[in-house]
XYZ file of C-alpha atoms in Angstrom:
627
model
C -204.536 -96.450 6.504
C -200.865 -94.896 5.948
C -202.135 -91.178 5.966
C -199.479 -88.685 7.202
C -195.767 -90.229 6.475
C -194.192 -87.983 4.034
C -192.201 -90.894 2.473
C -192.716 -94.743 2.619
C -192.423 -97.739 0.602
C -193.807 -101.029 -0.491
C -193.291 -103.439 -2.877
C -196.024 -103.045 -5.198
C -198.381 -99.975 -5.261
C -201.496 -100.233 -6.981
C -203.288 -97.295 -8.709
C -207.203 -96.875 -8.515
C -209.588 -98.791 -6.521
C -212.069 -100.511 -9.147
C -212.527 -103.482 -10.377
C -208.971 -103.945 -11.634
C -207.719 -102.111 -8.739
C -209.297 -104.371 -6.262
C -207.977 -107.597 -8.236
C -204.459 -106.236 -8.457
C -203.986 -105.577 -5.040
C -205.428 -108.327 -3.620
C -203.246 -110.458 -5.837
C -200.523 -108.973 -5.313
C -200.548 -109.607 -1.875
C -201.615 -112.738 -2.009
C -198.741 -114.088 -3.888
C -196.791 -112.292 -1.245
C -195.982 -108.946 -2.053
C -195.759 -105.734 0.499
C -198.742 -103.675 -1.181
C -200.617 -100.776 -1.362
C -203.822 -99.569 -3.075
C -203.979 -96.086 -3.463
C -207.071 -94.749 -4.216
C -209.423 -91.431 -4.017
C -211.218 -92.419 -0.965
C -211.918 -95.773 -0.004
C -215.543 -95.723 0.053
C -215.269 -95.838 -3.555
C -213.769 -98.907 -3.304
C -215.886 -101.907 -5.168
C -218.539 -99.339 -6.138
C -220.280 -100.276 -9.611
C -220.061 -96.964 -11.661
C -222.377 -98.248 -14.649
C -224.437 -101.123 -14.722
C -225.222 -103.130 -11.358
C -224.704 -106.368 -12.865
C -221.947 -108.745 -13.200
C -221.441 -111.003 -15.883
C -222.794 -112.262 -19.109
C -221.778 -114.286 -22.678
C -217.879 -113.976 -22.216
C -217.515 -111.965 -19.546
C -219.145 -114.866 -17.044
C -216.183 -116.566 -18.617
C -213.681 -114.293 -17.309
C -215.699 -114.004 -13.559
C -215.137 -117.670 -13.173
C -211.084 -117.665 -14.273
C -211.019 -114.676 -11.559
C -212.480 -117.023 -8.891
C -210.325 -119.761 -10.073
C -207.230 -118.024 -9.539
C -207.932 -116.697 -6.165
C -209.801 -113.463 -6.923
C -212.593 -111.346 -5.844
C -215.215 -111.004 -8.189
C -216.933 -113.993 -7.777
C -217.635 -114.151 -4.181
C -218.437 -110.581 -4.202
C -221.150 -111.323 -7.004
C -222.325 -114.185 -5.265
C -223.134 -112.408 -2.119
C -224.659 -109.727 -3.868
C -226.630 -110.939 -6.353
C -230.587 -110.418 -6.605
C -231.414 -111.783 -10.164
C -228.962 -114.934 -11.463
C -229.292 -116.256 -14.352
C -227.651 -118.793 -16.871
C -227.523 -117.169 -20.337
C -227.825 -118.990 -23.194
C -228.953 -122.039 -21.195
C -230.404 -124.068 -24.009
C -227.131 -123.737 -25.735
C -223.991 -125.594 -25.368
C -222.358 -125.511 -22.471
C -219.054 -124.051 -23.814
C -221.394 -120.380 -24.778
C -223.266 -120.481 -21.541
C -222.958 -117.819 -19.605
C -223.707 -116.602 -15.833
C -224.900 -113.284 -15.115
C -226.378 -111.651 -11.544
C -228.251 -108.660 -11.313
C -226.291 -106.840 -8.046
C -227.483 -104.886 -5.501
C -224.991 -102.358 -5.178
C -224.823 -102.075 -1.454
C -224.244 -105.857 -0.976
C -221.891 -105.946 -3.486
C -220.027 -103.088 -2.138
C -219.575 -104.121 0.932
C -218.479 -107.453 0.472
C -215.477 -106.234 -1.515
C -214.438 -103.609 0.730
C -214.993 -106.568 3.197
C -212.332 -109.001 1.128
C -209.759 -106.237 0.862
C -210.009 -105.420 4.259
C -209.174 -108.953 5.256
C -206.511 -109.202 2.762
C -203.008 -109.939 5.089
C -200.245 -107.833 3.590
C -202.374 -105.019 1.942
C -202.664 -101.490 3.120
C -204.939 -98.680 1.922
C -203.192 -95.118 1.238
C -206.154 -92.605 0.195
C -204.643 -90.199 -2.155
C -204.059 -88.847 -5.592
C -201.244 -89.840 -7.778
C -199.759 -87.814 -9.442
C -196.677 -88.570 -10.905
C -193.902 -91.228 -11.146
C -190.524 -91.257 -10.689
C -188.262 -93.889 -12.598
C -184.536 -94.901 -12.170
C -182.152 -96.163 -14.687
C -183.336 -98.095 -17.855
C -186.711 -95.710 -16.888
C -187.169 -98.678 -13.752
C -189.764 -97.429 -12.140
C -189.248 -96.707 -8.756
C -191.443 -94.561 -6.838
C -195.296 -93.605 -7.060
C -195.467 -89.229 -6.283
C -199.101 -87.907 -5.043
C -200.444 -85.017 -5.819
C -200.006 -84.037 -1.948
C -196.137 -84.301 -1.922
C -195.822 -87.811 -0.424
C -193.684 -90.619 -2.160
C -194.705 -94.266 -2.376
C -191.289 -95.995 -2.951
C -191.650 -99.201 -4.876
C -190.598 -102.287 -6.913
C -193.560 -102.099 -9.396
C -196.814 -100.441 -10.182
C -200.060 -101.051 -11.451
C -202.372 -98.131 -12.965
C -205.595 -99.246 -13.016
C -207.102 -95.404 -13.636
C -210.120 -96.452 -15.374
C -212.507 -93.959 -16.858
C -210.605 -91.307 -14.334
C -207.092 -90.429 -16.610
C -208.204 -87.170 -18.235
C -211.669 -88.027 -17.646
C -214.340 -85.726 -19.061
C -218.301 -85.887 -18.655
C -220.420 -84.904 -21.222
C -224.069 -83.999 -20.930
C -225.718 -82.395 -24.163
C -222.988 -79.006 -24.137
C -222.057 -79.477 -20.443
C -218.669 -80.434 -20.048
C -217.012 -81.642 -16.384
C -214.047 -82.720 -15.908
C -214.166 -86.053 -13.559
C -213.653 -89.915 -13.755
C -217.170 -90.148 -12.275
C -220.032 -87.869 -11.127
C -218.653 -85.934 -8.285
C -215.241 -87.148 -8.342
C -212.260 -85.705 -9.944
C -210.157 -87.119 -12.759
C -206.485 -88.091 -12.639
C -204.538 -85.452 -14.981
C -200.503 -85.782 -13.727
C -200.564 -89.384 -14.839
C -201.317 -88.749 -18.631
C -198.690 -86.249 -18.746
C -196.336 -89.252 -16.852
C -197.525 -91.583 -19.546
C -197.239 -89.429 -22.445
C -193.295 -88.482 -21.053
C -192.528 -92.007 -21.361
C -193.447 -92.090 -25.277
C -196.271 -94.438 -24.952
C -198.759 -94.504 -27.818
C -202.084 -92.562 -26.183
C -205.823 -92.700 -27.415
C -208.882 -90.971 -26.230
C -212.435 -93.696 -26.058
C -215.732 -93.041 -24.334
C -218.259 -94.813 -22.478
C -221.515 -94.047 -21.491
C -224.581 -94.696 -18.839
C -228.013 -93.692 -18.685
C -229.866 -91.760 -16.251
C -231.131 -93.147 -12.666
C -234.849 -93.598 -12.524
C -237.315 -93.030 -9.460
C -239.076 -97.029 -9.547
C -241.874 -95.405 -7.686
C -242.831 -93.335 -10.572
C -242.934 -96.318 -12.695
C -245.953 -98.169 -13.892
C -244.438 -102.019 -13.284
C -248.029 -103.556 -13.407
C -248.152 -102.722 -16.575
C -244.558 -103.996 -17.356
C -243.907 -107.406 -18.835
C -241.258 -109.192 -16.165
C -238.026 -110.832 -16.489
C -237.179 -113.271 -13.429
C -234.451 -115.278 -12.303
C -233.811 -118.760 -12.695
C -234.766 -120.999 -10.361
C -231.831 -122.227 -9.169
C -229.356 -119.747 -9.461
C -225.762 -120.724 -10.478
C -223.078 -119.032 -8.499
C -219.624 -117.380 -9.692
C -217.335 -118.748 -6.888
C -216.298 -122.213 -6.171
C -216.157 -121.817 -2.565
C -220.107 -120.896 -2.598
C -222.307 -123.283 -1.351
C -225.613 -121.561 -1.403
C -227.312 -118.402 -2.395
C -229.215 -116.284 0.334
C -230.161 -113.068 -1.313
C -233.882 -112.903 -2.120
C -234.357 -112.390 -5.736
C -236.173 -110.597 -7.989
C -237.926 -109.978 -11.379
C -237.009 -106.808 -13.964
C -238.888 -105.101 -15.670
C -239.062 -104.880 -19.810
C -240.374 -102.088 -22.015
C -239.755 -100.530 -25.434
C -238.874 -97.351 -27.443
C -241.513 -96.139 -29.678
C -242.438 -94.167 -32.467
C -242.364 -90.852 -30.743
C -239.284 -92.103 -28.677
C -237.464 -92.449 -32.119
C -238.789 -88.755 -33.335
C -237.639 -86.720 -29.539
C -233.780 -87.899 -30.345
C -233.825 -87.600 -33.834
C -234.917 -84.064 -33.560
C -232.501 -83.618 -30.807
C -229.343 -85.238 -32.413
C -227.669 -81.365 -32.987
C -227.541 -81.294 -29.164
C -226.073 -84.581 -28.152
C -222.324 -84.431 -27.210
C -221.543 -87.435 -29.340
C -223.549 -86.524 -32.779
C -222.885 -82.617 -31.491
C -218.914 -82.833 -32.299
C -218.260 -82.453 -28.361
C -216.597 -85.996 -27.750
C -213.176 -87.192 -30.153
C -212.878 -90.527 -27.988
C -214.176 -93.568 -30.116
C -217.559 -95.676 -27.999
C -218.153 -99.139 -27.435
C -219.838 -100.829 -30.428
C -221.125 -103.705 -28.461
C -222.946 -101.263 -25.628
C -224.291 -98.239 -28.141
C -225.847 -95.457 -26.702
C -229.300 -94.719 -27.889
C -228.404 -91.464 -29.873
C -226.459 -94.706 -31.760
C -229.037 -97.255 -32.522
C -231.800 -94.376 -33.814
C -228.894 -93.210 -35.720
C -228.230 -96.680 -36.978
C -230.737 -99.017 -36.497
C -233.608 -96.415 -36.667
C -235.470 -98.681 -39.090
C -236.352 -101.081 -36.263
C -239.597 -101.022 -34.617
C -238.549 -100.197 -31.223
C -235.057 -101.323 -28.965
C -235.749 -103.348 -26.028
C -234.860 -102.079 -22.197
C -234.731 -103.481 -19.179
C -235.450 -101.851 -15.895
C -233.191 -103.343 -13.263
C -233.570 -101.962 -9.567
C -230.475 -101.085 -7.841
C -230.886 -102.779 -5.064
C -233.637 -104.865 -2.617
C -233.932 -101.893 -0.569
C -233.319 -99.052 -3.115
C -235.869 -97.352 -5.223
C -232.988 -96.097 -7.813
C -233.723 -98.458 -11.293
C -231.009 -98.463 -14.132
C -232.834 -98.437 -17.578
C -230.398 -101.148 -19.300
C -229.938 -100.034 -23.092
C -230.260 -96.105 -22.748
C -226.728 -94.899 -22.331
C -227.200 -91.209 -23.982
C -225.087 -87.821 -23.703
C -228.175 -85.635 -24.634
C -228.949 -82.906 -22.176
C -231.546 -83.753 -19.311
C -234.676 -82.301 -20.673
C -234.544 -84.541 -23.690
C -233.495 -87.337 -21.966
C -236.691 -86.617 -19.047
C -238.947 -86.099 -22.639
C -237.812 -89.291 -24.395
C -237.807 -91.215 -21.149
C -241.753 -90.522 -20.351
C -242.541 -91.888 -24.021
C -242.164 -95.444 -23.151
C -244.209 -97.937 -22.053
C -244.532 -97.831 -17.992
C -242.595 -94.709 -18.187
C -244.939 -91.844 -18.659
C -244.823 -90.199 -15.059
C -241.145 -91.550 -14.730
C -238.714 -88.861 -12.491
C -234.909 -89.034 -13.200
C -232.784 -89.555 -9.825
C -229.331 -88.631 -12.157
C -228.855 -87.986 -15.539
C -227.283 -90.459 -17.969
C -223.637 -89.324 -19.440
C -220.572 -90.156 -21.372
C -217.469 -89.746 -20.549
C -214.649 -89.978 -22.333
C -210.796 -89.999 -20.972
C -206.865 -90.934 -21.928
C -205.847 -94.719 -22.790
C -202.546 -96.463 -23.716
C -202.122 -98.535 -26.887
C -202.233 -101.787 -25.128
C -199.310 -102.608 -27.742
C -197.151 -100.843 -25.633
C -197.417 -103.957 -23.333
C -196.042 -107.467 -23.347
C -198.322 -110.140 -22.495
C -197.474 -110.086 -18.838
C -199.160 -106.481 -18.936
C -195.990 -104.819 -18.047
C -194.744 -101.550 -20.577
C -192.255 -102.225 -22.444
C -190.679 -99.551 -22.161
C -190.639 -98.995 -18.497
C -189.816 -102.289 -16.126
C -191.840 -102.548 -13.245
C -194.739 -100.577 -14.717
C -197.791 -102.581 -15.356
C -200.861 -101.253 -16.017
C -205.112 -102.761 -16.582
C -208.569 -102.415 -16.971
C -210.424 -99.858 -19.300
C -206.588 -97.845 -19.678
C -205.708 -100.481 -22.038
C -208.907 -100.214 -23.968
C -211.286 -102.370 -22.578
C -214.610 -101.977 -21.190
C -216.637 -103.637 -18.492
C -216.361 -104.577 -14.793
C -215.122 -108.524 -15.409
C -212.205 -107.346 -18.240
C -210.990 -105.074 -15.776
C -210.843 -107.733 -12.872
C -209.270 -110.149 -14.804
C -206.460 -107.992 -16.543
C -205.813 -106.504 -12.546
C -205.393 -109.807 -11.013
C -202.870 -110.711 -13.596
C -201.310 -107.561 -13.694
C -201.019 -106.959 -9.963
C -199.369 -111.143 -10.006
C -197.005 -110.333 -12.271
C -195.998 -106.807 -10.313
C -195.516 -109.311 -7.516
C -193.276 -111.297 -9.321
C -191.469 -108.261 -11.251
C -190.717 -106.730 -7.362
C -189.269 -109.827 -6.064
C -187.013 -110.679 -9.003
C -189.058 -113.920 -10.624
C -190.219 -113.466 -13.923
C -193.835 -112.309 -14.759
C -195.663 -115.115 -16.099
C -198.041 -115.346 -19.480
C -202.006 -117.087 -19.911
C -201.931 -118.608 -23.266
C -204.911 -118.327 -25.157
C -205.403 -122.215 -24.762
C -205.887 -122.003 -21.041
C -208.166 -118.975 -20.603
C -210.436 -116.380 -21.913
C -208.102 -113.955 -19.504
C -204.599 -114.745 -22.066
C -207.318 -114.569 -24.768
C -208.043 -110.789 -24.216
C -204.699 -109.921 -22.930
C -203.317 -111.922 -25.968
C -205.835 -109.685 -28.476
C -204.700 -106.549 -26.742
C -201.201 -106.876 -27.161
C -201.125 -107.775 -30.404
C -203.748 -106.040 -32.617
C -204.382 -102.906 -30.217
C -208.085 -101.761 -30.203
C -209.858 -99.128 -32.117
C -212.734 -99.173 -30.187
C -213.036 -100.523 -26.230
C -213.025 -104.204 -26.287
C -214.867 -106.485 -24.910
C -214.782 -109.983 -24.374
C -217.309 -112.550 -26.114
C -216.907 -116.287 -26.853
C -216.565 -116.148 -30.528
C -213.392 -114.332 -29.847
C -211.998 -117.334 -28.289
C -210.972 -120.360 -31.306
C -210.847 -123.046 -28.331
C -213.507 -122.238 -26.636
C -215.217 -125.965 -26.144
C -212.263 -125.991 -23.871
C -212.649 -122.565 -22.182
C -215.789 -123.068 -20.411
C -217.354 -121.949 -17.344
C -217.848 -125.115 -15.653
C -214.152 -125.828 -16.044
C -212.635 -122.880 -14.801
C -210.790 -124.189 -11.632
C -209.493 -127.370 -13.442
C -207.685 -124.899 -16.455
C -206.372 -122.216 -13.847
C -206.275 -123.036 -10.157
C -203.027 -125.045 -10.423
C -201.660 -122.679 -11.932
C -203.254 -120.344 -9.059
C -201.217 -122.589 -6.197
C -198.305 -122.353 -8.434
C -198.112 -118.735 -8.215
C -199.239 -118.568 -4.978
C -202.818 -116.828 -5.603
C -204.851 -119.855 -3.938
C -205.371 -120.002 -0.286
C -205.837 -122.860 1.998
C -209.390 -122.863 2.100
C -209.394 -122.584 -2.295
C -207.150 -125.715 -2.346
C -208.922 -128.146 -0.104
C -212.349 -127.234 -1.976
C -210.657 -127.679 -5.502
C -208.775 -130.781 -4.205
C -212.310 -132.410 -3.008
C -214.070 -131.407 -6.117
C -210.837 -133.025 -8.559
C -210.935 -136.234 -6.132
C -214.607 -136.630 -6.871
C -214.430 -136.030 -10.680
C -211.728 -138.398 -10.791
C -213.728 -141.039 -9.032
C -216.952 -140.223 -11.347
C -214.665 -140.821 -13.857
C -213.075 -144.019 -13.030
C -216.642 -145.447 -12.555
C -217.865 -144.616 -15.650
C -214.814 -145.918 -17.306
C -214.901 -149.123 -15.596
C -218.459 -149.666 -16.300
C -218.823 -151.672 -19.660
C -222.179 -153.225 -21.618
C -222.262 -154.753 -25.316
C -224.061 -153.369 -27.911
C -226.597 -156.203 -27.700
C -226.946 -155.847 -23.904
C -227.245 -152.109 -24.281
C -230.069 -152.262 -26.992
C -232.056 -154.490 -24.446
C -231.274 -151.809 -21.575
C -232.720 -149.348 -23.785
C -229.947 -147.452 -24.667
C -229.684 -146.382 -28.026
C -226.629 -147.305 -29.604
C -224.725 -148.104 -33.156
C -225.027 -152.057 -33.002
C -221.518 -152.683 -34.404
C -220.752 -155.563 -31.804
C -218.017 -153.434 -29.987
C -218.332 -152.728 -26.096
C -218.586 -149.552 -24.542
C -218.130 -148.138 -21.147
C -220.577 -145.959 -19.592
C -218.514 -142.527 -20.175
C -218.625 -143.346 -24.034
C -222.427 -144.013 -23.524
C -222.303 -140.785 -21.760
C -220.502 -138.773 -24.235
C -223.860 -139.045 -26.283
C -225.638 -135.902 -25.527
C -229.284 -137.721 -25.743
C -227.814 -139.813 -22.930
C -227.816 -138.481 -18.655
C -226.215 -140.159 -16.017
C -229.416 -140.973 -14.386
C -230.319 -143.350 -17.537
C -227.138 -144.980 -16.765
C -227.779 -145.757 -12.972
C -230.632 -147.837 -13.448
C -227.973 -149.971 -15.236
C -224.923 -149.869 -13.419
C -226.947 -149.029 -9.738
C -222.803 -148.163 -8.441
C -222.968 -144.876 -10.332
C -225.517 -143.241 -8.122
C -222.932 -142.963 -5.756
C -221.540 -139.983 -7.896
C -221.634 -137.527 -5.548
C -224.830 -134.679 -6.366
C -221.984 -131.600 -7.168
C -220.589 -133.251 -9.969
C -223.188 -134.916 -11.983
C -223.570 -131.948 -14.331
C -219.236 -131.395 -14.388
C -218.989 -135.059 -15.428
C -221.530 -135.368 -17.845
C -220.141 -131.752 -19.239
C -217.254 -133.563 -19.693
C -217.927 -136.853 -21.096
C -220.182 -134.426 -23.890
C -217.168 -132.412 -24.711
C -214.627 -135.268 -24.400
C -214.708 -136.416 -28.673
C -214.749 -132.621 -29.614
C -211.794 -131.706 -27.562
C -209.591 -134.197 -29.374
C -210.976 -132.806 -32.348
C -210.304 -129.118 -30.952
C -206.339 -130.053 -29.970
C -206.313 -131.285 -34.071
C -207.336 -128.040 -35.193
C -205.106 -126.204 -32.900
C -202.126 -128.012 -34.486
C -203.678 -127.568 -37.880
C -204.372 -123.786 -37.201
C -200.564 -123.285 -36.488
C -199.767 -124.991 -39.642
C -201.462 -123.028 -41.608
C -200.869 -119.920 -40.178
C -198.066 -119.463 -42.669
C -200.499 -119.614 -45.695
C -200.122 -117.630 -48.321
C -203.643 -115.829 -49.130
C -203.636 -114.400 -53.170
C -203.615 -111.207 -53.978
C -206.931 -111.669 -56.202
C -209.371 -113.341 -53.686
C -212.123 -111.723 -53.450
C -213.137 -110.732 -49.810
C -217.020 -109.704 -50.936
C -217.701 -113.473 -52.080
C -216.828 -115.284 -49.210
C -220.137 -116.074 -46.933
C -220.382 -115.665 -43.336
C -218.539 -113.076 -42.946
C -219.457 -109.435 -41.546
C -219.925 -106.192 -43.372
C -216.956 -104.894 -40.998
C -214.388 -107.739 -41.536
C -214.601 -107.400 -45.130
C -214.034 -104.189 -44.778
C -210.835 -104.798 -43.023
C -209.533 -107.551 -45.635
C -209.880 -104.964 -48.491
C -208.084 -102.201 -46.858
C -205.269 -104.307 -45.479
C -204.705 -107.182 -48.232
C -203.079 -109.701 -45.797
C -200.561 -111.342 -47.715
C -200.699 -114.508 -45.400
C -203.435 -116.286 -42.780
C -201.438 -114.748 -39.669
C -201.247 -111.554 -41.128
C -204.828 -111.880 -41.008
C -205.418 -113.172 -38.074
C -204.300 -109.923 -36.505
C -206.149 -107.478 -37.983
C -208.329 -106.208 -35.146
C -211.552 -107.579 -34.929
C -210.660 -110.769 -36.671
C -212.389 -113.946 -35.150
C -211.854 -117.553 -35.264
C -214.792 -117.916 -36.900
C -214.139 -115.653 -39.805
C -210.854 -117.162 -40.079
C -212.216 -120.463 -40.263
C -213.993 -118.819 -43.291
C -210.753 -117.770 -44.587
C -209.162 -121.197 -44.739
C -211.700 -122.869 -45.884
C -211.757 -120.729 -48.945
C -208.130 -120.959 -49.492
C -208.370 -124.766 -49.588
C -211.373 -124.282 -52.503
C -208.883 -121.354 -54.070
C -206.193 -124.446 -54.286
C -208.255 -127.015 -55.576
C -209.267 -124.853 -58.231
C -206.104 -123.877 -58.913
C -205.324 -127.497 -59.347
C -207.891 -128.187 -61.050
């Protein structure tokens, strides 16, 4: 660690040492960059400030693209995972997604591990304060708060909840990013000197529970699967034992301790201006809200396999401590339950991600790039994925190439970064499938094959990376060819057993395959040469083969979609008529009247789906019309 120089430099400096933090530095070095990650105090480095879990529906998604460009996420969530499963596993394949319950030790330490090992990156513990830029507002230099200077070719702030940060609990206001550490206040004013847009959001957490005064025998259990399905590429098995969660509910009386309480919560108390996360409510929320349901599910998920600290998944709250001790005891499992830390929001500065182009850099100041939850976003896996592209293209920016863009074709990452830049946010976004119009396309499985030659273009893929992903592409290939070259009639095929349109054409095994009532391991007993498809990518290839007919269908629409774009929507269509959509997107159409389908398309919040909506009613509009 550079500690006492009053001046040095480096190519890129990185601010903050989360999840974006971690990315951005690590990828910055990689793709060859002189860097340095400047952060509080590197113990806090990789530490999971909210929930100890990492993935889901979407954000899985965006683990995966991390992994497949080189990144750290998914290692460090395979080594520290205690609970994986595959969500929405009886679903297609394309809205699967894989989530681990972490221990937050293990996963800790094997990202502190990764950056440690990371050749060309250097730690600088610090606060920074300020930043100086040069002409055409270049930015040039990264001040602390201390008096050193960091000189640079670019910079990524990757601040988190810490720029202006301020913790609520009931009337108790402290100014910090997290408990017990202090929030970063120079760089707003920095930010705000440059004439970028600022907003104020909030987050939340619940309070830390004692598991040994909770009743889990009386608990209903959650487990994991039973093969658990890892993040990274590179793993080859998981070691970690794993373990069950437990589920209760709110109740009656539950309902009646926050209603009664509402005055004194910091959100419903006119304490907090920032706007929350609509996706992740806290509880004062869904009474508020959805107070008409019976009770709200929440799942107790220990901290760790040697950690008696449980996180209460679903009871983010700002109330003050006694309430949230009273409402806490009345649920199921719960009564004798003793609170380790109390649950809090916080809420703290963010820039109008429209400031940015698509390469994350600010417009209005070269060389500055900035990610994570400062550009509106929450959760651990948008913040990763917006740092490692950030802290590539800070690379690039410091040694004169040009930053490079994801398209929203090629990955949920140019998705997010593509709905950032373009409709801003109005609440903290967060990624979920149905945000994404290709998304048969964008799937886990397929992560490596959409991004990692792009990753060894850009330098982000080591050694190591590239043989595995060059074994696993030489073995699809070869599953492929097989199944190709395999061919039956329609007659033989009935008399096989395979069920099949008899229309006298013949068909290779991949178009057999494509059928999703049809495995491989029907296939073999036919063509015996196929069980020499190697074991890791029998489920890719079938994958595959599924998706193959709706992926030519999926290019179509894309074409179609930019066509249509253009389309003029009339000024007398009624918004309230049209089925499917949601009470909130209507209410978007009527205040903004889009005048055409890509005006719509960017009004925040706006999904394929509803667009899809859109159109189709446009075509009915016209044929009446015709009519």
């Amino acid at each position: 660690m550079t500690q006492n120089l009053s001046e040095f430099s480096a190519d890129v400096v990185v601010i903050g040492g989360g999840h974006a933090g971690v990315e951005a530095a690590a990828a910055s070095a990689r793709a060859g960059a002189r860097t340095v990650l400047l952060t509080h105090s590197f113990d806090t480095v990789g530490a999971m400030s909210c929930n100890p879990a990492i993935g889901g529906i979407g954000k899985g998604h965006l683990v995966r693209e991390i992994d497949a460009l080189g990144g750290i996420m998914g290692e460090a969530a395979d080594r520290g995972g205690i609970q994986f499963r595959l969500l929405n596993r009886r679903k297609g394949p394309a809205v699967r997604g894989p989530r681990t319950q972490a221990d937050r030790k293990l996963y800790k330490a094997a990202v502190q591990e990764m950056v440690r090992a990371q050749a060309g990156l250097e730690i600088v513990e610090g606060d920074a304060f300020d930043l100086s830029f040069g002409a055409g507002n270049r930015v040039e230099a990264v001040i602390l708060e201390d008096g050193r200077r960091i000189r640079c070719g670019a910079v990524v702030i990757t601040t988190g909840t810490f720029l202006n940060g301020l913790i609520h609990i009931g009337s108790v206001k402290i100014p910090a990013g997290r408990v017990g550490e202090k929030p970063s206040l120079g760089l707003s004013a920095t930010l705000a000197r440059l004439g970028l847009r600022l907003g104020r959001l909030k987050t939340g957490t619940p309070a830390r529970l004692d598991g040994r005064t909770i009743d889990w025998a009386s608990l209903d259990k959650q487990g994991p699967d039973d093969e658990p399905y890892a993040f990274s590429y590179l793993t080859t098995r998981i070691d970690n034992p794993q373990i069950d969660c437990g589920i209760t509910r709110t109740t009656d009386e539950t309902h009646r301790i926050i209603r009664e309480n509402l005055h004194r919560s910091a959100l419903y108390g006119g304490e907090i201006e920032g706007v929350g996360p609509r996706y992740c409510p806290s509880i004062e929320d869904k009474i508020v809200k959805f107070g008409d349901r019976d009770g709200h599910q929440v799942f107790l998920e220990p901290e760790g396999l040697d950690d008696d600290t449980v996180y209460p998944n679903g009871l983010s709250t700002s109330l003050p401590e006694d309430v949230q001790e009273a409402f806490l005891r009345s649920l199921p499992g719960l009564e004798q339950v003793r609170i380790l830390k109390a649950g809090y929001a916080i809420e703290y500065d963010h820039v109008d991600p429209r400031e940015l182009t698509r390469s994350l850099e600010v417009s209005k100041a070269p060389g500055l790039f900035l990610a994570g939850q400062i550009n509106g976003t929450t959760g651990y896996e948008e913040a990763g994925a917006q740092g490692l592209l950030a802290g590539l293209n800070a690379a690039r920016r410091a040694s004169g190439a040009e930053p490079v863009v994801i398209g929203r074709g090629d990955a949920y990452l140019g998705v997010m970064v593509d709905d950032l830049t373009r409709t801003g946010v109005t609440e903290p976004y967060r990624m979920f499938t149905s945000r994404a119009e290709f998304r048969l396309s964008l799937r886990a499985d397929n992560a490596d094959r959409r991004l990692t030659p792009l990753g060894l273009e850009w330098g982000l893929v080591d050694a190591r990376r590239a043989e595995v992903f060059s074994k696993s592409e030489a073995a699809l290939g070869e599953a492929r060819r097989l199944l190709e070259g395999a061919t039956i009639t329609t007659a033989e095929a009935a008399r096989k057993g395979l069920a099949v349109n008899q229309d006298g054409r013949t068909r290779s095994a991949w178009t057999l395959l494509s059928n999703t009532d049809t495995t491989l391991d029907m296939l073999i007993p036919v063509w015996p040469e196929l069980a020499s498809i190697q074991d890791t990518v029998r489920e890719r290839i079938e994958i595959e083969a599924a998706y193959d007919v709706y992926l030519e269908r999926q290019r179509r629409d894309q074409i179609r979609l930019k066509r249509e774009e253009e389309r003029s929507i009339p000024a007398d269509l009624d918004f309230d008529t049209l089925k499917g959509l949601s009470n909130e997107i209507r209410h978007k159409l009527r205040e903004r009247r889009p005048a055409t389908v890509a005006e719509a398309e960017r009004i925040d919040g706006m999904t394929p789906a509803a667009l899809a909506i859109i159109l189709v009613a446009l075509r009915k509009f016209d044929r009446a019309q015709a009519a």
